[in-house]
CSV table of C-alpha atoms and ligand atoms in Angstrom, one decimal:
chain,number,residue,atom,x,y,z
N,1,MET,CA,-15.3,16.8,29.4
N,2,ASN,CA,-13.2,17.7,26.7
N,3,SER,CA,-12.1,15.3,23.8
N,4,ASN,CA,-8.6,14.6,25.5
N,5,ASP,CA,-10.5,13.4,28.7
N,6,ILE,CA,-12.7,11.1,26.6
N,7,PHE,CA,-9.6,9.9,24.8
N,8,CYS,CA,-7.4,9.5,28.2
N,9,LYS,CA,-10.6,7.4,29.8
N,10,ARG,CA,-10.6,5.2,26.7
N,11,ILE,CA,-6.9,4.5,26.5
N,12,LEU,CA,-7.0,4.0,30.6
N,13,LEU,CA,-10.1,1.2,30.3
N,14,ALA,CA,-8.0,-0.3,27.3
N,15,ALA,CA,-4.7,-0.2,29.2
N,16,LEU,CA,-6.2,-1.5,32.5
N,17,GLY,CA,-8.2,-4.3,30.4
N,18,LEU,CA,-5.0,-5.6,28.7
N,19,GLY,CA,-3.4,-5.3,32.3
N,20,LEU,CA,-0.3,-4.2,30.7
N,21,LEU,CA,0.4,-0.9,32.3
N,22,ALA,CA,1.5,-0.1,35.8
N,23,ALA,CA,-0.5,3.0,36.9
N,24,PRO,CA,2.9,5.5,37.1
N,25,ALA,CA,3.8,4.4,33.7
N,26,PHE,CA,0.0,4.7,32.3
N,27,ALA,CA,-0.1,8.3,33.9
N,28,GLN,CA,3.4,9.4,31.8
N,29,GLN,CA,1.8,7.7,29.0
N,30,SER,CA,-1.7,9.1,28.7
N,31,LYS,CA,0.0,12.6,29.2
N,32,LEU,CA,2.2,11.6,26.0
N,33,ILE,CA,-0.9,11.0,24.1
N,34,ALA,CA,-2.9,14.2,25.0
N,35,ARG,CA,-0.2,16.0,24.1
N,36,ALA,CA,0.3,14.4,20.8
N,37,ASN,CA,-3.3,15.0,19.9
N,38,THR,CA,-3.2,18.8,20.9
N,39,MET,CA,-0.2,19.2,18.7
N,40,ALA,CA,-1.3,17.3,15.9
N,41,ASP,CA,-4.7,19.7,16.2
N,42,LYS,CA,-2.2,22.7,16.0
N,43,LEU,CA,-0.3,21.4,13.0
N,44,GLU,CA,-3.3,20.8,11.0
N,45,PRO,CA,-3.1,24.0,8.8
N,46,GLN,CA,0.4,23.7,8.2
N,47,MET,CA,-0.2,19.8,7.3
N,48,ILE,CA,-2.7,21.2,4.5
N,49,GLU,CA,-0.4,23.3,3.2
N,50,TRP,CA,2.4,20.9,2.9
N,51,ARG,CA,-0.2,18.5,1.2
N,52,ARG,CA,-1.2,21.3,-1.3
N,53,ASP,CA,2.2,21.9,-2.2
N,54,PHE,CA,3.3,18.3,-2.8
N,55,HIS,CA,-0.2,17.8,-4.8
N,56,GLU,CA,0.5,20.7,-7.1
N,57,HIS,CA,4.2,19.4,-7.7
N,58,PRO,CA,3.6,15.5,-8.1
N,59,GLU,CA,6.8,13.5,-9.4
N,60,LEU,CA,6.4,10.0,-10.9
N,61,GLY,CA,8.3,7.0,-9.2
N,62,ASN,CA,12.1,6.9,-9.1
N,63,HIS,CA,11.7,10.7,-10.0
N,64,GLU,CA,10.6,12.1,-6.7
N,65,THR,CA,13.9,14.8,-6.2
N,66,GLU,CA,11.9,17.5,-5.2
N,67,THR,CA,9.5,16.0,-3.1
N,68,ALA,CA,12.4,14.1,-1.0
N,69,ALA,CA,14.4,17.4,-0.7
N,70,LYS,CA,11.3,19.3,1.0
N,71,ILE,CA,10.9,15.8,3.3
N,72,ALA,CA,14.7,16.0,4.1
N,73,ALA,CA,14.9,19.5,4.7
N,74,HIS,CA,11.6,19.5,7.2
N,75,LEU,CA,13.2,16.3,9.0
N,76,LYS,CA,16.6,18.1,9.6
N,77,LYS,CA,14.9,21.4,10.7
N,78,LEU,CA,13.3,18.7,13.7
N,79,GLY,CA,16.8,17.8,14.4
N,80,ILE,CA,16.1,14.0,13.1
N,81,GLU,CA,19.1,11.8,11.4
N,82,VAL,CA,18.5,12.0,7.4
N,83,GLN,CA,19.6,9.6,5.0
N,84,THR,CA,18.5,10.5,1.3
N,85,GLY,CA,19.0,8.7,-1.8
N,86,VAL,CA,17.6,5.4,-0.5
N,87,ALA,CA,16.4,3.1,-3.2
N,88,ARG,CA,17.0,6.0,-5.7
N,89,THR,CA,14.8,8.7,-4.4
N,90,GLY,CA,13.8,7.7,-1.0
N,91,VAL,CA,14.0,9.8,2.5
N,92,VAL,CA,14.8,7.7,5.9
N,93,GLY,CA,15.2,9.8,9.3
N,94,VAL,CA,16.0,8.4,12.5
N,95,LEU,CA,14.3,9.8,15.6
N,96,LYS,CA,16.0,8.6,18.8
N,97,GLY,CA,13.9,9.2,22.1
N,98,GLY,CA,15.4,10.3,25.4
N,99,LYS,CA,14.3,6.9,26.9
N,100,PRO,CA,15.2,3.2,26.0
N,101,GLY,CA,12.6,1.1,24.2
N,102,PRO,CA,11.7,-0.6,20.9
N,103,VAL,CA,12.5,0.9,17.2
N,104,VAL,CA,9.0,1.6,15.7
N,105,ALA,CA,9.0,2.2,11.6
N,106,LEU,CA,6.6,4.4,10.2
N,107,ARG,CA,6.0,4.4,6.1
N,108,ALA,CA,4.7,6.8,3.8
N,109,ASP,CA,4.8,6.5,-0.4
N,110,ILE,CA,5.5,9.5,-1.9
N,111,ASP,CA,5.1,9.1,-5.8
N,112,GLY,CA,2.5,10.2,-8.1
N,113,LEU,CA,0.7,8.8,-11.2
N,114,PRO,CA,0.7,9.5,-14.7
N,115,VAL,CA,-3.0,11.0,-14.6
N,116,THR,CA,-4.2,14.4,-16.1
N,117,GLU,CA,-5.8,15.8,-13.2
N,118,ARG,CA,-9.5,17.1,-13.5
N,119,THR,CA,-10.5,18.7,-10.0
N,120,ASP,CA,-11.1,22.3,-10.1
N,121,VAL,CA,-9.3,22.8,-6.5
N,122,PRO,CA,-6.8,25.7,-6.5
N,123,PHE,CA,-3.8,23.7,-6.1
N,124,ALA,CA,-4.7,21.3,-9.1
N,125,SER,CA,-1.6,19.9,-11.0
N,126,LYS,CA,-0.5,21.2,-14.2
N,127,VAL,CA,2.8,19.0,-14.2
N,128,THR,CA,3.3,17.2,-17.3
N,129,THR,CA,6.0,14.4,-18.3
N,130,THR,CA,6.8,11.9,-21.1
N,131,TYR,CA,5.9,8.5,-19.7
N,132,ASN,CA,6.2,5.3,-21.8
N,133,GLY,CA,7.2,7.5,-24.8
N,134,GLN,CA,3.8,9.3,-24.3
N,135,GLN,CA,2.8,12.9,-23.0
N,136,VAL,CA,1.0,12.4,-19.9
N,137,GLY,CA,-0.2,14.6,-17.2
N,138,VAL,CA,1.0,13.9,-13.4
N,139,MET,CA,-1.3,14.0,-10.4
N,140,HIS,CA,-1.1,12.7,-6.9
N,141,ALA,CA,-4.4,10.6,-7.8
N,142,CYS,CA,-3.7,8.0,-5.1
N,143,GLY,CA,-3.4,10.5,-2.1
N,144,HIS,CA,0.2,9.8,-1.1
N,145,ASP,CA,0.5,13.3,-1.2
N,146,THR,CA,-1.7,13.0,2.1
N,147,HIS,CA,0.7,10.3,3.5
N,148,ILE,CA,3.9,12.6,3.2
N,149,ALA,CA,2.0,15.7,4.8
N,150,MET,CA,0.6,13.1,7.9
N,151,LEU,CA,4.2,11.6,8.2
N,152,MET,CA,6.0,14.8,8.0
N,153,ALA,CA,3.5,16.2,10.7
N,154,THR,CA,3.7,13.0,13.0
N,155,ALA,CA,7.5,13.6,12.8
N,156,GLU,CA,7.1,17.0,13.9
N,157,VAL,CA,4.9,15.7,17.0
N,158,LEU,CA,7.1,13.2,18.0
N,159,ALA,CA,10.2,14.7,17.5
N,160,GLY,CA,8.5,18.0,20.0
N,161,MET,CA,8.4,15.3,22.5
N,162,LYS,CA,11.8,13.7,22.0
N,163,ASN,CA,13.4,13.6,25.5
N,164,GLU,CA,10.2,11.7,26.9
N,165,LEU,CA,10.0,9.4,24.0
N,166,PRO,CA,10.4,5.6,25.1
N,167,GLY,CA,12.1,4.3,21.9
N,168,THR,CA,13.2,5.2,18.6
N,169,VAL,CA,11.3,6.0,15.2
N,170,LYS,CA,12.4,5.2,11.8
N,171,PHE,CA,10.4,7.5,9.4
N,172,ILE,CA,10.4,5.7,5.7
N,173,PHE,CA,9.5,8.0,3.1
N,174,GLN,CA,9.0,5.5,0.1
N,175,PRO,CA,9.5,6.1,-3.5
N,176,ALA,CA,7.9,4.3,-6.6
N,177,GLU,CA,5.2,2.8,-4.7
N,178,GLU,CA,3.3,2.4,-7.9
N,179,GLY,CA,5.6,0.6,-9.6
N,180,SER,CA,9.0,0.3,-11.3
N,181,PRO,CA,9.2,-0.8,-15.2
N,182,VAL,CA,8.6,-4.4,-15.2
N,183,GLY,CA,12.0,-6.2,-14.4
N,184,GLN,CA,13.1,-3.3,-12.3
N,185,ILE,CA,13.2,-3.4,-8.6
N,186,GLY,CA,12.0,-0.4,-6.8
N,187,GLY,CA,10.0,0.7,-4.0
N,188,ALA,CA,9.7,-0.9,-0.8
N,189,ASN,CA,11.4,-4.1,-2.2
N,190,LEU,CA,14.4,-2.0,-3.1
N,191,MET,CA,14.3,-0.1,0.4
N,192,VAL,CA,14.1,-3.6,2.2
N,193,GLN,CA,17.1,-4.7,-0.2
N,194,GLU,CA,19.1,-2.0,0.7
N,195,GLY,CA,18.5,-2.9,4.7
N,196,VAL,CA,16.2,-0.3,5.8
N,197,LEU,CA,15.1,-2.7,8.0
N,198,GLU,CA,18.6,-4.1,8.9
N,199,LYS,CA,21.1,-1.3,8.7
N,200,GLY,CA,21.0,1.6,11.6
N,201,PRO,CA,18.4,1.0,14.3
N,202,LYS,CA,16.8,-1.7,13.4
N,203,PRO,CA,13.1,-1.5,13.7
N,204,GLU,CA,10.7,-4.7,15.5
N,205,VAL,CA,7.5,-3.4,13.6
N,206,ILE,CA,6.0,-1.3,11.2
N,207,PHE,CA,2.8,0.7,10.7
N,208,GLY,CA,1.5,2.4,7.6
N,209,LEU,CA,-1.8,3.9,6.1
N,210,HIS,CA,-3.4,4.6,3.1
N,211,ILE,CA,-6.2,7.3,3.1
N,212,ASN,CA,-9.3,6.3,1.2
N,213,SER,CA,-11.5,8.4,-1.4
N,214,GLN,CA,-14.2,6.3,-0.8
N,215,THR,CA,-14.1,6.2,2.9
N,216,GLU,CA,-15.6,9.1,4.8
N,217,VAL,CA,-13.4,11.2,7.0
N,218,GLY,CA,-13.2,10.1,10.8
N,219,LYS,CA,-13.2,6.5,9.8
N,220,LEU,CA,-10.4,4.2,10.0
N,221,LYS,CA,-10.7,0.4,8.3
N,222,TYR,CA,-8.7,-2.6,9.2
N,223,LYS,CA,-8.3,-6.4,8.3
N,224,PRO,CA,-6.1,-8.8,10.2
N,225,GLY,CA,-4.3,-11.6,7.8
N,226,GLY,CA,-4.5,-10.8,4.2
N,227,THR,CA,-5.5,-7.3,3.5
N,228,MET,CA,-4.4,-6.6,0.2
N,229,ALA,CA,-3.7,-9.4,-2.6
N,230,SER,CA,-0.4,-10.6,-3.5
N,231,ALA,CA,0.1,-9.5,-7.4
N,232,ASP,CA,2.1,-11.6,-9.8
N,233,ILE,CA,2.6,-11.6,-13.4
N,234,PHE,CA,2.4,-14.6,-15.8
N,235,ARG,CA,2.9,-15.4,-19.2
N,236,ILE,CA,2.1,-18.4,-21.3
N,237,LYS,CA,3.4,-19.2,-24.8
N,238,VAL,CA,1.3,-21.7,-26.7
N,239,LYS,CA,3.2,-23.4,-29.6
N,240,GLY,CA,1.5,-25.2,-32.2
N,241,LYS,CA,2.1,-25.9,-36.2
N,242,GLN,CA,1.2,-23.1,-38.3
N,243,VAL,CA,-1.3,-24.2,-41.2
N,244,HIS,CA,-3.8,-22.7,-43.8
N,245,GLY,CA,-6.7,-21.6,-42.1
N,246,ALA,CA,-9.0,-23.7,-44.5
N,247,TYR,CA,-7.0,-26.9,-43.5
N,248,PRO,CA,-6.8,-26.9,-39.8
N,249,TRP,CA,-6.0,-30.7,-39.3
N,250,GLY,CA,-2.8,-30.2,-41.2
N,251,GLY,CA,-1.5,-28.2,-38.1
N,252,ILE,CA,-1.7,-27.7,-34.5
N,253,ASP,CA,-4.3,-24.6,-33.7
N,254,PRO,CA,-2.8,-22.4,-31.0
N,255,VAL,CA,-5.6,-19.8,-31.1
N,256,VAL,CA,-8.0,-22.6,-30.1
N,257,THR,CA,-5.7,-24.0,-27.5
N,258,ALA,CA,-4.9,-20.5,-25.9
N,259,SER,CA,-8.9,-20.1,-25.9
N,260,GLN,CA,-9.2,-23.3,-24.1
N,261,ILE,CA,-6.4,-22.3,-21.8
N,262,VAL,CA,-8.3,-18.8,-21.0
N,263,MET,CA,-11.3,-20.9,-20.0
N,264,GLY,CA,-9.2,-23.3,-18.0
N,265,LEU,CA,-7.8,-20.9,-16.0
N,266,GLN,CA,-10.7,-19.5,-14.8
N,267,THR,CA,-12.1,-23.2,-13.4
N,268,ILE,CA,-9.1,-22.6,-11.1
N,269,ILE,CA,-10.9,-20.0,-9.2
N,270,SER,CA,-14.4,-21.4,-9.6
N,271,ARG,CA,-13.7,-25.2,-9.1
N,272,GLN,CA,-10.5,-25.8,-7.5
N,273,ILE,CA,-10.1,-22.6,-4.9
N,274,GLU,CA,-11.5,-22.9,-1.3
N,275,LEU,CA,-13.2,-19.6,-1.8
N,276,PRO,CA,-14.9,-18.7,1.5
N,277,GLU,CA,-11.3,-19.3,3.2
N,278,ASP,CA,-10.3,-16.2,0.4
N,279,ALA,CA,-10.6,-14.5,-2.7
N,280,ALA,CA,-8.5,-15.0,-5.3
N,281,VAL,CA,-8.4,-13.8,-8.9
N,282,ILE,CA,-6.8,-14.5,-12.1
N,283,THR,CA,-7.1,-12.1,-15.3
N,284,VAL,CA,-5.8,-12.5,-18.5
N,285,GLY,CA,-5.1,-9.0,-19.8
N,286,MET,CA,-3.8,-9.7,-23.2
N,287,ILE,CA,-4.0,-12.3,-25.8
N,288,HIS,CA,-1.5,-11.7,-29.0
N,289,GLY,CA,-1.2,-14.1,-32.0
N,290,GLY,CA,-1.4,-14.2,-35.9
N,291,VAL,CA,-1.4,-11.8,-38.5
N,292,ARG,CA,-4.1,-12.4,-41.2
N,293,ASN,CA,-7.6,-14.4,-41.2
N,294,ASN,CA,-6.8,-17.2,-43.1
N,295,ILE,CA,-3.4,-18.4,-41.3
N,296,ILE,CA,-3.3,-20.4,-38.4
N,297,PRO,CA,-0.3,-18.9,-36.7
N,298,GLU,CA,2.5,-21.2,-34.9
N,299,GLU,CA,2.5,-19.3,-31.6
N,300,VAL,CA,0.1,-17.1,-29.3
N,301,GLN,CA,0.9,-15.3,-26.2
N,302,LEU,CA,-1.1,-14.8,-23.1
N,303,GLU,CA,-0.3,-12.5,-20.0
N,304,GLY,CA,-2.1,-11.9,-17.2
N,305,THR,CA,-2.2,-11.1,-13.2
N,306,ILE,CA,-2.5,-13.3,-10.2
N,307,ARG,CA,-4.1,-12.1,-7.1
N,308,ALA,CA,-4.2,-14.1,-3.6
N,309,LEU,CA,-4.7,-13.1,-0.1
N,310,ASN,CA,-2.7,-15.6,1.5
N,311,LYS,CA,0.7,-17.0,0.8
N,312,GLU,CA,-0.3,-20.8,0.4
N,313,MET,CA,-3.1,-19.8,-2.0
N,314,GLN,CA,-0.5,-18.0,-3.7
N,315,GLN,CA,1.4,-21.1,-4.3
N,316,GLN,CA,-1.6,-23.1,-5.2
N,317,LEU,CA,-2.5,-21.1,-8.2
N,318,HIS,CA,1.2,-20.5,-9.5
N,319,ASP,CA,1.3,-24.4,-9.5
N,320,LYS,CA,-2.4,-24.8,-10.9
N,321,ILE,CA,-1.9,-22.3,-13.7
N,322,LYS,CA,1.3,-24.1,-14.7
N,323,LEU,CA,-0.8,-27.7,-14.6
N,324,THR,CA,-3.8,-26.4,-16.5
N,325,ALA,CA,-1.8,-24.6,-19.4
N,326,THR,CA,0.5,-27.4,-19.8
N,327,LYS,CA,-2.0,-30.1,-19.8
N,328,ILE,CA,-4.2,-28.4,-22.0
N,329,ALA,CA,-1.8,-27.7,-24.8
N,330,GLU,CA,-0.7,-31.4,-24.3
N,331,SER,CA,-4.3,-32.8,-24.9
N,332,ALA,CA,-4.3,-30.4,-28.4
N,333,GLY,CA,-0.7,-31.6,-29.5
N,334,ALA,CA,0.7,-28.1,-28.6
N,335,THR,CA,3.2,-26.9,-26.1
N,336,ALA,CA,2.8,-24.1,-23.6
N,337,GLU,CA,5.4,-22.6,-21.7
N,338,VAL,CA,4.6,-20.9,-18.2
N,339,GLU,CA,6.5,-18.2,-16.8
N,340,ILE,CA,5.4,-16.7,-13.4
N,341,ILE,CA,6.9,-13.3,-12.5
N,342,PRO,CA,6.6,-12.8,-8.6
N,343,GLN,CA,5.4,-8.6,-8.4
N,344,THR,CA,4.3,-7.9,-5.1
N,345,PRO,CA,3.7,-10.0,-1.8
N,346,VAL,CA,0.3,-10.3,0.1
N,347,THR,CA,-0.1,-7.1,2.5
N,348,TYR,CA,-0.3,-9.4,5.6
N,349,ASN,CA,-1.4,-7.6,9.1
N,350,ASP,CA,-0.1,-9.6,11.7
N,351,PRO,CA,-3.1,-10.9,13.6
N,352,ALA,CA,-1.7,-11.0,17.2
N,353,LEU,CA,-0.1,-6.9,16.3
N,354,THR,CA,-3.6,-6.1,15.0
N,355,ASP,CA,-5.2,-7.5,18.2
N,356,LYS,CA,-3.0,-5.6,20.3
N,357,MET,CA,-3.3,-2.3,18.3
N,358,LEU,CA,-6.9,-2.1,18.0
N,359,PRO,CA,-7.7,-0.8,21.2
N,360,THR,CA,-5.5,2.3,20.1
N,361,LEU,CA,-7.5,2.6,16.8
N,362,GLN,CA,-10.6,2.6,18.8
N,363,ALA,CA,-9.2,5.0,21.1
N,364,VAL,CA,-8.2,7.8,18.5
N,365,ALA,CA,-11.0,7.5,16.3
N,366,GLY,CA,-13.9,6.4,18.8
N,367,PRO,CA,-14.6,2.5,18.6
N,368,GLN,CA,-18.0,3.1,16.2
N,369,ASN,CA,-15.9,4.7,13.7
N,370,VAL,CA,-13.4,1.7,13.3
N,371,ILE,CA,-14.5,-0.7,10.8
N,372,LEU,CA,-13.4,-4.1,10.0
N,373,ALA,CA,-13.0,-4.2,6.4
N,374,LYS,CA,-13.2,-6.8,3.7
N,375,ALA,CA,-10.1,-7.7,1.9
N,376,VAL,CA,-8.8,-5.7,-1.1
N,377,THR,CA,-7.6,-7.7,-4.3
N,378,GLY,CA,-5.4,-4.6,-5.2
N,379,ALA,CA,-1.8,-4.7,-3.9
N,380,GLU,CA,0.4,-2.4,-2.1
N,381,ASP,CA,4.1,-2.6,-1.8
N,382,PHE,CA,3.9,-2.1,1.9
N,383,ALA,CA,3.7,-5.9,1.4
N,384,PHE,CA,7.8,-6.2,1.5
N,385,TYR,CA,8.4,-4.8,4.8
N,386,GLN,CA,5.7,-7.3,6.5
N,387,GLU,CA,7.7,-10.2,5.2
N,388,LYS,CA,10.6,-9.2,7.3
N,389,ILE,CA,8.7,-7.8,10.5
N,390,PRO,CA,5.4,-7.6,11.8
N,391,GLY,CA,3.4,-5.0,10.5
N,392,LEU,CA,-0.2,-3.4,10.3
N,393,PHE,CA,-1.4,-1.3,7.1
N,394,ILE,CA,-4.7,0.4,7.6
N,395,PHE,CA,-7.3,2.9,5.8
N,396,VAL,CA,-8.1,6.5,6.4
N,397,GLY,CA,-11.3,8.0,5.7
N,398,GLY,CA,-10.7,10.9,3.0
N,399,MET,CA,-14.2,11.0,1.5
N,400,PRO,CA,-16.4,14.3,2.7
N,401,LYS,CA,-18.8,13.5,5.3
N,402,GLY,CA,-22.2,12.5,4.0
N,403,LYS,CA,-21.2,11.6,0.1
N,404,ASP,CA,-22.2,8.3,-1.5
N,405,PRO,CA,-18.8,6.3,-1.8
N,406,ALA,CA,-20.5,5.3,-5.2
N,407,THR,CA,-20.3,8.7,-6.5
N,408,ALA,CA,-17.1,9.5,-5.2
N,409,ALA,CA,-14.2,9.5,-7.9
N,410,PRO,CA,-11.9,6.2,-7.1
N,411,HIS,CA,-8.1,6.3,-6.7
N,412,HIS,CA,-6.0,6.7,-9.9
N,413,THR,CA,-8.9,8.7,-12.1
N,414,PRO,CA,-8.7,12.3,-12.8
N,415,ASP,CA,-11.6,13.5,-10.8
N,416,PHE,CA,-9.8,11.6,-7.6
N,417,TYR,CA,-10.2,14.0,-4.4
N,418,ILE,CA,-9.2,14.0,-0.7
N,419,ASP,CA,-11.2,16.0,1.9
N,420,GLU,CA,-8.0,17.3,3.6
N,421,SER,CA,-9.7,17.3,7.3
N,422,GLY,CA,-9.3,13.4,7.3
N,423,MET,CA,-5.4,13.8,7.8
N,424,LYS,CA,-5.4,14.9,11.2
N,425,LEU,CA,-6.9,11.3,12.2
N,426,GLY,CA,-4.0,9.7,10.2
N,427,VAL,CA,-1.4,11.9,12.3
N,428,LYS,CA,-3.3,10.8,15.8
N,429,THR,CA,-3.4,7.2,14.7
N,430,LEU,CA,0.2,7.0,13.8
N,431,THR,CA,1.5,8.8,16.9
N,432,GLY,CA,-0.9,6.8,18.8
N,433,LEU,CA,0.3,3.3,17.3
N,434,THR,CA,3.7,4.4,18.0
N,435,LEU,CA,3.6,5.5,21.7
N,436,ASN,CA,1.4,2.4,22.7
N,437,TYR,CA,3.5,0.4,21.0
N,438,MET,CA,6.6,1.9,22.7
N,439,ALA,CA,4.6,1.8,26.0
N,440,GLY,CA,4.4,-1.9,26.0
N,441,LYS,CA,0.9,-2.8,24.6
N,442,GLY,CA,2.2,-4.4,21.3
N,443,LYS,CA,4.4,-6.6,23.5
N,444,LYS,CA,3.3,-9.8,25.0
I,501,NI,NI1,-1.6,4.2,-2.9
């Protein structure tokens, strides 16, 4: 029995279990999946070549012009309709299948990071650029190079079965996932604003994945509901009354008040949030105030980040930060102006969709390799798509087998390393999710 047979058997059991597929439709479906898996295997060497090329030539967010050109050329070669310049440097491809069916969106992010690579792989990046006035190295230190290569391979597999494909696929190659300058809209947010989910064929569902340098090759991690946190910025301006440091009673000290606010904010998390429901974080990352040891200044500014895993808690945190800061300031005779700048919503995996697609994940990776993961308090702008349509965002292993995750370099660091043999599973996951969703498994 080869692996495709085992795969088909799993799909059959899953399909019969759900009672969603009639026998002839199922036979057709399992043939398509088996073909997709064979094609993914065949494409692996080519996909690794693409990945190495992107890795060696990374580009920062909103500057991914060479990257976008390569993606667009590949999609065009496959006969896919291509739109470029979406959200500045994004590429969108539309593959219309030969049979009627739903529109499924698949997303990959394409930007690199201002990190100087320190690995000794032969295709290590030597690219440098100026970022925020500083000379920096550029590196695909979050694995987005693998995301591009996996989605390009997925496009090739699905384009190869265009006539039998029961639906339409929208390939979204998105720039600037790592963020745009504060105050500037970019990435997924801008793609959504420009109508990527509205114009042209309108997707009813979206799938995305992220490679992970600390998860073993061959494994998939998923979590229904909040899987990655919302990220919002807060700024607090504490105003007191300036006075000589020797005579504090003559003024109002914003340094002491700001310190009380920092501590007060932590009691929101520890005393007021129902932590067993979901985790939450408030971090003050900046405190600015004063110019000299013996002058109590007029003003102190605080700035920080707020992380939440569900919308209600996110709103609760915003309200409580405002209340805590203003009332502590008031008690000292000072004032606190609180500004909250929403950045990224919660990456929220639609529970019903996650439930329905779980058999697909188990079929592609093997049930023992599909891990129900804990939520992550980092953020991901895939959340913007999920605010509009149901979506599922999962993690794919990219750590060499047998390595200790504690010693594997984390994302965004100079030693970040991905074992390329993990990418194949990513392609099978994306094609499997697409084909099974189209066959009706994603619908009630
Ligand atoms: Ni990333």
